[in-house]
Tab-separated table of C-alpha atoms and ligand atoms in Angstrom:
chain	number	residue	atom	x	y	z
A	1	UNK	CA	-8.812	1.273	-21.006
A	2	UNK	CA	-5.389	0.304	-19.347
A	3	UNK	CA	-4.093	-1.622	-22.194
A	4	UNK	CA	-2.009	-0.112	-24.998
A	5	UNK	CA	-3.140	-0.427	-28.579
A	6	UNK	CA	0.102	-2.250	-29.417
A	7	UNK	CA	-1.024	-5.120	-27.219
A	8	UNK	CA	-4.114	-5.660	-29.397
A	9	UNK	CA	-1.873	-6.320	-32.264
A	10	UNK	CA	-0.061	-9.235	-30.739
A	11	UNK	CA	-0.761	-12.488	-32.523
A	12	UNK	CA	-2.010	-14.599	-29.517
A	13	UNK	CA	-4.175	-11.803	-28.028
A	14	UNK	CA	-7.755	-12.323	-27.941
A	15	UNK	CA	-9.817	-9.278	-26.656
A	16	UNK	CA	-13.039	-10.994	-25.930
A	17	UNK	CA	-11.879	-14.282	-24.314
A	18	UNK	CA	-9.619	-14.700	-21.412
A	19	UNK	CA	-6.120	-15.707	-22.436
A	20	UNK	CA	-4.795	-18.643	-20.375
A	21	UNK	CA	-1.248	-19.821	-20.963
A	22	UNK	CA	-0.192	-23.284	-19.736
A	23	UNK	CA	3.321	-23.390	-21.245
A	24	UNK	CA	6.554	-21.473	-20.737
A	25	UNK	CA	6.838	-21.173	-24.578
A	26	UNK	CA	3.502	-19.396	-24.875
A	27	UNK	CA	4.570	-16.892	-22.135
A	28	UNK	CA	7.831	-16.125	-23.599
A	29	UNK	CA	6.580	-15.518	-27.077
A	30	UNK	CA	3.948	-13.192	-25.623
A	31	UNK	CA	6.413	-11.483	-23.535
A	32	UNK	CA	8.876	-10.801	-26.323
A	33	UNK	CA	6.234	-9.260	-28.423
A	34	UNK	CA	4.918	-7.220	-25.691
A	35	UNK	CA	8.420	-5.919	-24.421
A	36	UNK	CA	9.244	-5.116	-28.117
A	37	UNK	CA	6.484	-2.583	-28.042
A	38	UNK	CA	7.419	-1.003	-24.665
A	39	UNK	CA	4.551	-2.188	-22.598
A	40	UNK	CA	4.843	-2.208	-18.803
A	41	UNK	CA	4.009	-5.618	-17.374
A	42	UNK	CA	2.386	-6.114	-13.785
A	43	UNK	CA	2.599	-9.569	-12.402
A	44	UNK	CA	0.490	-10.932	-9.591
A	45	UNK	CA	1.725	-14.539	-8.352
A	46	UNK	CA	-1.064	-16.472	-6.747
A	47	UNK	CA	-1.795	-20.123	-5.786
A	48	UNK	CA	-5.513	-19.638	-6.837
A	49	UNK	CA	-8.746	-20.134	-4.925
A	50	UNK	CA	-8.924	-16.457	-5.377
A	51	UNK	CA	-10.780	-13.954	-3.128
A	52	UNK	CA	-11.144	-10.237	-2.737
A	53	UNK	CA	-7.527	-10.029	-1.224
A	54	UNK	CA	-6.076	-11.256	-4.415
A	55	UNK	CA	-8.557	-9.163	-6.407
A	56	UNK	CA	-7.233	-6.026	-4.738
A	57	UNK	CA	-3.632	-6.787	-5.954
A	58	UNK	CA	-4.779	-7.557	-9.306
A	59	UNK	CA	-6.800	-4.345	-9.683
A	60	UNK	CA	-3.787	-2.409	-8.519
A	61	UNK	CA	-1.659	-4.062	-11.265
A	62	UNK	CA	-4.229	-3.365	-13.886
A	63	UNK	CA	-4.340	0.289	-12.923
A	64	UNK	CA	-0.527	0.717	-12.960
A	65	UNK	CA	0.537	-1.393	-16.018
A	66	UNK	CA	-0.317	-1.888	-19.632
A	67	UNK	CA	-0.443	-5.613	-19.298
A	68	UNK	CA	-1.272	-7.814	-16.182
A	69	UNK	CA	-0.233	-11.402	-15.778
A	70	UNK	CA	-1.750	-13.549	-12.986
A	71	UNK	CA	-0.163	-16.874	-12.262
A	72	UNK	CA	-2.191	-19.631	-10.636
A	73	UNK	CA	0.172	-22.181	-9.392
A	74	UNK	CA	0.118	-24.289	-6.235
A	75	UNK	CA	3.891	-24.549	-5.780
A	76	UNK	CA	4.747	-28.009	-4.426
A	77	UNK	CA	8.327	-26.912	-3.326
A	78	UNK	CA	7.030	-24.356	-0.774
A	79	UNK	CA	4.994	-27.043	1.062
A	80	UNK	CA	6.655	-29.097	3.860
A	81	UNK	CA	3.459	-31.033	4.435
A	82	UNK	CA	2.097	-33.181	1.654
A	83	UNK	CA	-1.402	-33.288	3.253
A	84	UNK	CA	-1.545	-29.481	3.311
A	85	UNK	CA	-0.434	-29.410	-0.437
A	86	UNK	CA	-3.127	-31.992	-1.278
A	87	UNK	CA	-5.812	-30.191	0.674
A	88	UNK	CA	-4.940	-26.713	-0.708
A	89	UNK	CA	-8.131	-25.533	-2.477
A	90	UNK	CA	-8.040	-25.336	-6.325
A	91	UNK	CA	-10.831	-23.740	-8.422
A	92	UNK	CA	-9.342	-22.600	-11.861
A	93	UNK	CA	-12.810	-21.992	-13.209
A	94	UNK	CA	-13.985	-19.635	-10.562
A	95	UNK	CA	-10.625	-18.042	-10.485
A	96	UNK	CA	-10.884	-17.284	-14.401
A	97	UNK	CA	-14.360	-15.779	-13.762
A	98	UNK	CA	-13.263	-13.477	-10.912
A	99	UNK	CA	-10.233	-12.355	-13.015
A	100	UNK	CA	-12.392	-11.808	-16.021
A	101	UNK	CA	-14.691	-9.633	-13.964
A	102	UNK	CA	-11.777	-7.389	-13.102
A	103	UNK	CA	-10.547	-7.071	-16.753
A	104	UNK	CA	-10.963	-9.533	-19.549
A	105	UNK	CA	-7.490	-8.413	-20.940
A	106	UNK	CA	-5.532	-9.992	-17.925
A	107	UNK	CA	-3.447	-12.892	-18.866
A	108	UNK	CA	-3.581	-16.062	-16.859
A	109	UNK	CA	-0.576	-18.359	-16.501
A	110	UNK	CA	-1.527	-21.766	-15.039
A	111	UNK	CA	1.278	-24.097	-15.773
A	112	UNK	CA	1.756	-27.795	-14.363
A	113	UNK	CA	4.658	-28.233	-12.023
A	114	UNK	CA	6.459	-30.403	-14.534
A	115	UNK	CA	6.076	-27.691	-17.232
A	116	UNK	CA	7.149	-24.749	-15.006
A	117	UNK	CA	10.074	-26.625	-13.377
A	118	UNK	CA	10.894	-28.380	-16.665
A	119	UNK	CA	10.875	-31.730	-15.001
A	120	UNK	CA	13.278	-30.838	-12.031
A	121	UNK	CA	10.696	-30.115	-9.203
A	122	UNK	CA	13.244	-29.123	-6.560
A	123	UNK	CA	14.140	-26.100	-4.538
A	124	UNK	CA	17.364	-24.300	-4.932
A	125	UNK	CA	18.784	-23.030	-1.767
A	126	UNK	CA	18.902	-19.216	-0.919
A	127	UNK	CA	20.180	-16.933	1.717
A	128	UNK	CA	17.985	-14.155	2.446
A	129	UNK	CA	20.382	-12.619	5.141
A	130	UNK	CA	18.607	-14.269	7.990
A	131	UNK	CA	15.109	-13.155	7.035
A	132	UNK	CA	14.287	-16.694	6.290
A	133	UNK	CA	15.147	-18.061	9.820
A	134	UNK	CA	12.410	-16.037	11.648
A	135	UNK	CA	8.853	-17.058	12.188
A	136	UNK	CA	7.465	-18.990	9.166
A	137	UNK	CA	11.010	-20.122	8.394
A	138	UNK	CA	11.220	-21.797	11.879
A	139	UNK	CA	8.029	-23.641	11.385
A	140	UNK	CA	7.889	-24.480	7.679
A	141	UNK	CA	11.092	-26.209	6.763
A	142	UNK	CA	12.423	-25.235	3.344
A	143	UNK	CA	9.415	-22.872	2.642
A	144	UNK	CA	11.293	-19.849	1.634
A	145	UNK	CA	13.663	-21.820	-0.619
A	146	UNK	CA	10.453	-23.047	-2.375
A	147	UNK	CA	9.145	-19.546	-2.647
A	148	UNK	CA	12.552	-18.225	-3.870
A	149	UNK	CA	12.831	-20.847	-6.457
A	150	UNK	CA	9.370	-20.530	-7.907
A	151	UNK	CA	9.469	-16.746	-8.026
A	152	UNK	CA	12.927	-16.857	-9.621
A	153	UNK	CA	11.428	-18.973	-12.387
A	154	UNK	CA	8.363	-16.692	-12.804
A	155	UNK	CA	10.341	-13.476	-12.781
A	156	UNK	CA	12.819	-14.682	-15.371
A	157	UNK	CA	10.037	-15.918	-17.507
A	158	UNK	CA	7.702	-13.037	-17.278
A	159	UNK	CA	10.183	-10.294	-16.705
A	160	UNK	CA	7.620	-8.012	-15.027
A	161	UNK	CA	8.032	-4.318	-14.572
A	162	UNK	CA	6.108	-4.516	-11.241
A	163	UNK	CA	5.142	-7.443	-9.063
A	164	UNK	CA	2.347	-7.277	-6.360
A	165	UNK	CA	2.506	-8.956	-3.027
A	166	UNK	CA	0.167	-8.755	0.032
A	167	UNK	CA	1.212	-7.649	3.495
A	168	UNK	CA	-0.743	-10.624	4.599
A	169	UNK	CA	2.450	-12.641	3.953
A	170	UNK	CA	4.660	-9.852	5.389
A	171	UNK	CA	7.607	-12.000	5.844
A	172	UNK	CA	7.380	-13.301	2.232
A	173	UNK	CA	7.002	-9.679	1.043
A	174	UNK	CA	10.352	-8.770	2.747
A	175	UNK	CA	12.039	-11.977	1.407
A	176	UNK	CA	10.967	-11.240	-2.089
A	177	UNK	CA	12.315	-7.720	-1.807
A	178	UNK	CA	15.642	-9.164	-0.655
A	179	UNK	CA	15.574	-11.828	-3.560
A	180	UNK	CA	15.138	-9.031	-6.167
A	181	UNK	CA	17.804	-6.790	-4.623
A	182	UNK	CA	20.327	-9.549	-3.886
A	183	UNK	CA	20.010	-11.472	-7.154
A	184	UNK	CA	19.429	-8.151	-9.179
A	185	UNK	CA	16.301	-9.526	-10.896
A	186	UNK	CA	15.185	-5.964	-12.046
A	187	UNK	CA	11.513	-6.141	-10.829
A	188	UNK	CA	9.901	-3.419	-8.712
A	189	UNK	CA	8.119	-5.117	-5.785
A	190	UNK	CA	4.778	-3.432	-4.587
A	191	UNK	CA	3.563	-4.274	-1.169
A	192	UNK	CA	-0.374	-4.043	-0.715
A	193	UNK	CA	-2.537	-3.747	2.319
A	194	UNK	CA	-4.308	-6.729	3.958
A	195	UNK	CA	-7.931	-7.175	2.793
A	196	UNK	CA	-10.180	-8.438	5.539
A	197	UNK	CA	-13.678	-9.734	6.031
A	198	UNK	CA	-16.134	-7.358	7.821
A	199	UNK	CA	-15.350	-9.462	11.022
A	200	UNK	CA	-11.626	-8.443	10.662
A	201	UNK	CA	-10.519	-11.986	9.673
A	202	UNK	CA	-7.796	-11.516	6.938
A	203	UNK	CA	-8.927	-13.029	3.750
A	204	UNK	CA	-7.170	-16.198	2.793
A	205	UNK	CA	-7.735	-19.203	0.474
A	206	UNK	CA	-7.416	-21.379	3.514
A	207	UNK	CA	-10.566	-19.753	5.054
A	208	UNK	CA	-12.493	-21.894	2.416
A	209	UNK	CA	-11.729	-24.881	4.455
A	210	UNK	CA	-13.228	-23.457	7.628
A	211	UNK	CA	-16.775	-24.315	8.790
A	212	UNK	CA	-19.019	-21.327	9.245
A	213	UNK	CA	-18.576	-21.572	13.133
A	214	UNK	CA	-14.765	-21.798	12.799
A	215	UNK	CA	-14.826	-18.755	10.364
A	216	UNK	CA	-16.736	-16.687	12.912
A	217	UNK	CA	-14.289	-17.871	15.759
A	218	UNK	CA	-11.319	-16.996	13.546
A	219	UNK	CA	-12.053	-13.257	13.870
A	220	UNK	CA	-10.586	-13.740	17.338
A	221	UNK	CA	-6.988	-13.486	15.724
A	222	UNK	CA	-7.607	-9.993	14.453
A	223	UNK	CA	-9.239	-8.970	17.668
A	224	UNK	CA	-6.218	-10.052	19.680
A	225	UNK	CA	-3.933	-8.338	17.364
A	226	UNK	CA	-5.783	-4.941	17.682
A	227	UNK	CA	-5.760	-5.281	21.503
A	228	UNK	CA	-2.059	-6.112	21.523
A	229	UNK	CA	-1.454	-2.949	19.436
A	230	UNK	CA	-3.056	-0.870	22.163
A	231	UNK	CA	-1.022	-2.499	24.893
A	232	UNK	CA	2.208	-1.967	22.941
A	233	UNK	CA	1.980	1.826	23.428
A	234	UNK	CA	2.767	1.227	27.213
A	235	UNK	CA	4.093	-2.276	27.630
A	236	UNK	CA	7.181	-4.112	26.543
A	237	UNK	CA	7.169	-6.433	23.545
A	238	UNK	CA	7.527	-9.420	25.788
A	239	UNK	CA	4.747	-8.565	28.055
A	240	UNK	CA	2.456	-7.985	25.127
A	241	UNK	CA	3.541	-11.392	23.580
A	242	UNK	CA	2.874	-13.114	26.833
A	243	UNK	CA	-0.467	-11.558	27.072
A	244	UNK	CA	-1.343	-12.756	23.566
A	245	UNK	CA	-0.091	-16.326	24.358
A	246	UNK	CA	-2.283	-16.295	27.356
A	247	UNK	CA	-5.458	-15.287	25.492
A	248	UNK	CA	-5.006	-18.102	23.018
A	249	UNK	CA	-4.127	-20.578	25.859
A	250	UNK	CA	-7.634	-19.650	27.248
A	251	UNK	CA	-9.391	-20.143	24.005
A	252	UNK	CA	-9.734	-23.910	23.477
A	253	UNK	CA	-10.611	-23.505	19.680
A	254	UNK	CA	-7.075	-22.468	18.897
A	255	UNK	CA	-3.584	-23.719	18.951
A	256	UNK	CA	-1.071	-20.942	18.747
A	257	UNK	CA	1.945	-21.732	16.763
A	258	UNK	CA	3.790	-18.526	17.398
A	259	UNK	CA	3.415	-14.849	18.321
A	260	UNK	CA	6.171	-12.459	17.556
A	261	UNK	CA	6.559	-8.773	17.843
A	262	UNK	CA	9.339	-7.972	15.402
A	263	UNK	CA	11.292	-5.215	13.736
A	264	UNK	CA	9.834	-4.909	10.035
A	265	UNK	CA	13.330	-4.736	8.449
A	266	UNK	CA	15.048	-7.662	10.273
A	267	UNK	CA	11.942	-9.638	11.352
A	268	UNK	CA	13.903	-10.257	14.532
A	269	UNK	CA	11.905	-10.201	17.776
A	270	UNK	CA	11.999	-6.832	19.527
A	271	UNK	CA	14.342	-6.698	22.652
A	272	UNK	CA	14.025	-3.000	23.594
A	273	UNK	CA	11.562	-0.573	21.814
A	274	UNK	CA	12.977	2.329	19.923
A	275	UNK	CA	10.859	5.138	18.388
A	276	UNK	CA	12.984	5.147	15.366
A	277	UNK	CA	12.085	1.587	14.457
A	278	UNK	CA	8.829	0.186	12.995
A	279	UNK	CA	7.340	-3.066	14.433
A	280	UNK	CA	4.602	-5.549	13.608
A	281	UNK	CA	2.967	-8.273	15.406
A	282	UNK	CA	2.722	-11.688	13.784
A	283	UNK	CA	0.697	-14.605	14.650
A	284	UNK	CA	0.317	-18.193	13.241
A	285	UNK	CA	-2.547	-20.290	14.869
A	286	UNK	CA	-4.505	-23.455	14.041
A	287	UNK	CA	-8.176	-23.755	14.178
A	288	UNK	CA	-9.814	-27.008	13.299
A	289	UNK	CA	-6.180	-28.088	12.078
A	290	UNK	CA	-6.284	-25.238	9.506
A	291	UNK	CA	-3.249	-22.954	9.773
A	292	UNK	CA	-4.017	-19.212	9.624
A	293	UNK	CA	-1.525	-16.367	9.757
A	294	UNK	CA	-2.091	-12.603	10.269
A	295	UNK	CA	-0.037	-9.520	11.168
A	296	UNK	CA	-0.635	-5.706	11.800
A	297	UNK	CA	1.574	-2.585	12.149
A	298	UNK	CA	2.257	-1.557	15.691
A	299	UNK	CA	3.542	1.885	15.193
B	1	LIG	P1	-1.615	-16.686	-2.192
B	1	LIG	O1	-2.485	-17.284	-3.301
B	1	LIG	O2	-2.048	-17.158	-0.816
B	1	LIG	O3	-0.161	-17.361	-2.297
B	1	LIG	O4	-1.549	-15.285	-2.222
B	1	LIG	C1	-1.088	-14.522	-3.464
B	1	LIG	C2	-0.701	-13.184	-3.017
B	1	LIG	O5	-1.975	-12.478	-2.536
B	1	LIG	C3	0.265	-13.186	-1.964
B	1	LIG	O6	1.073	-11.885	-2.223
B	1	LIG	C4	-0.572	-12.773	-0.673
B	1	LIG	O7	0.148	-12.104	0.371
B	1	LIG	C5	-1.656	-11.954	-1.299
B	1	LIG	N1	-2.940	-12.017	-0.355
B	1	LIG	C6	-3.442	-13.180	0.037
B	1	LIG	N2	-4.422	-12.861	0.952
B	1	LIG	C7	-4.506	-11.565	0.973
B	1	LIG	C8	-5.307	-10.562	1.689
B	1	LIG	N3	-6.259	-10.895	2.574
B	1	LIG	N4	-5.116	-9.275	1.531
B	1	LIG	C9	-4.074	-8.853	0.652
B	1	LIG	N5	-3.248	-9.630	-0.027
B	1	LIG	C10	-3.477	-10.945	0.151
């Protein structure tokens, strides 16, 4: 059992039923009691429609902390497209079941936007030292201000010891590390490997919107990434990017939004390769109007 006996004494804790908080007050009351008895708190922020990728983060948190919080919140301020926000899959009941199967002691926090933002549903503006201007930042206006704002709110409220983020959103992971160090939020950020379908397709809540045929075709993204990795051993970043763009141009199921081979620290495109630096290749592409992203390490 991962949970310390102190936690079982907390007034609002119920061992047999899932604990779902909807208000900031419930969270702060719980956190003050938990912190008073020196529990470590693991936190996994999610937008719900949970899958095995999320589950792997939650399992890691459970194994490394006394208490695990999972937030389920589709954050309006990080969407630049209202139709994407409206169509984002929501399934709180299934999510609760999946979390319960991992560990029924996990605490779910599922606030409304009005509650979390205390009525002021707007982004603050952040500088992440240029990380926010690359890739997703170029194509999703205001996205990382929204991510920064919501995580600032969650981190302040939950005050986690450790917070878990997937490499699936690698740029987000680097930005969260920057947020925490720059604004001294005192949270240890843990990066977790990408969880994939057996076809290689990176698991994503957005995959739920794909038809069976599109889901099969979407495995193409990972296949191209793996081929690109092989080519990167001998070819320049620019040549590999061009090759990737050509493969997508030949495949009429997809619309490639961007391909970038970038330094993992600066997220800037590679001009000249150096053995001392680490690189990843990043792709965003649409299939059936659904936007998918993926990335892999190149060296
Ligand atoms: P989301 O609900 O899409 O905002 O994702 C919540 C967290 O789960 C983020 O840190 C994601 O990077 C992570 N995540 C999403 N999909 C995967 C996956 N396939 N493998 C690992 N982590 C993932």
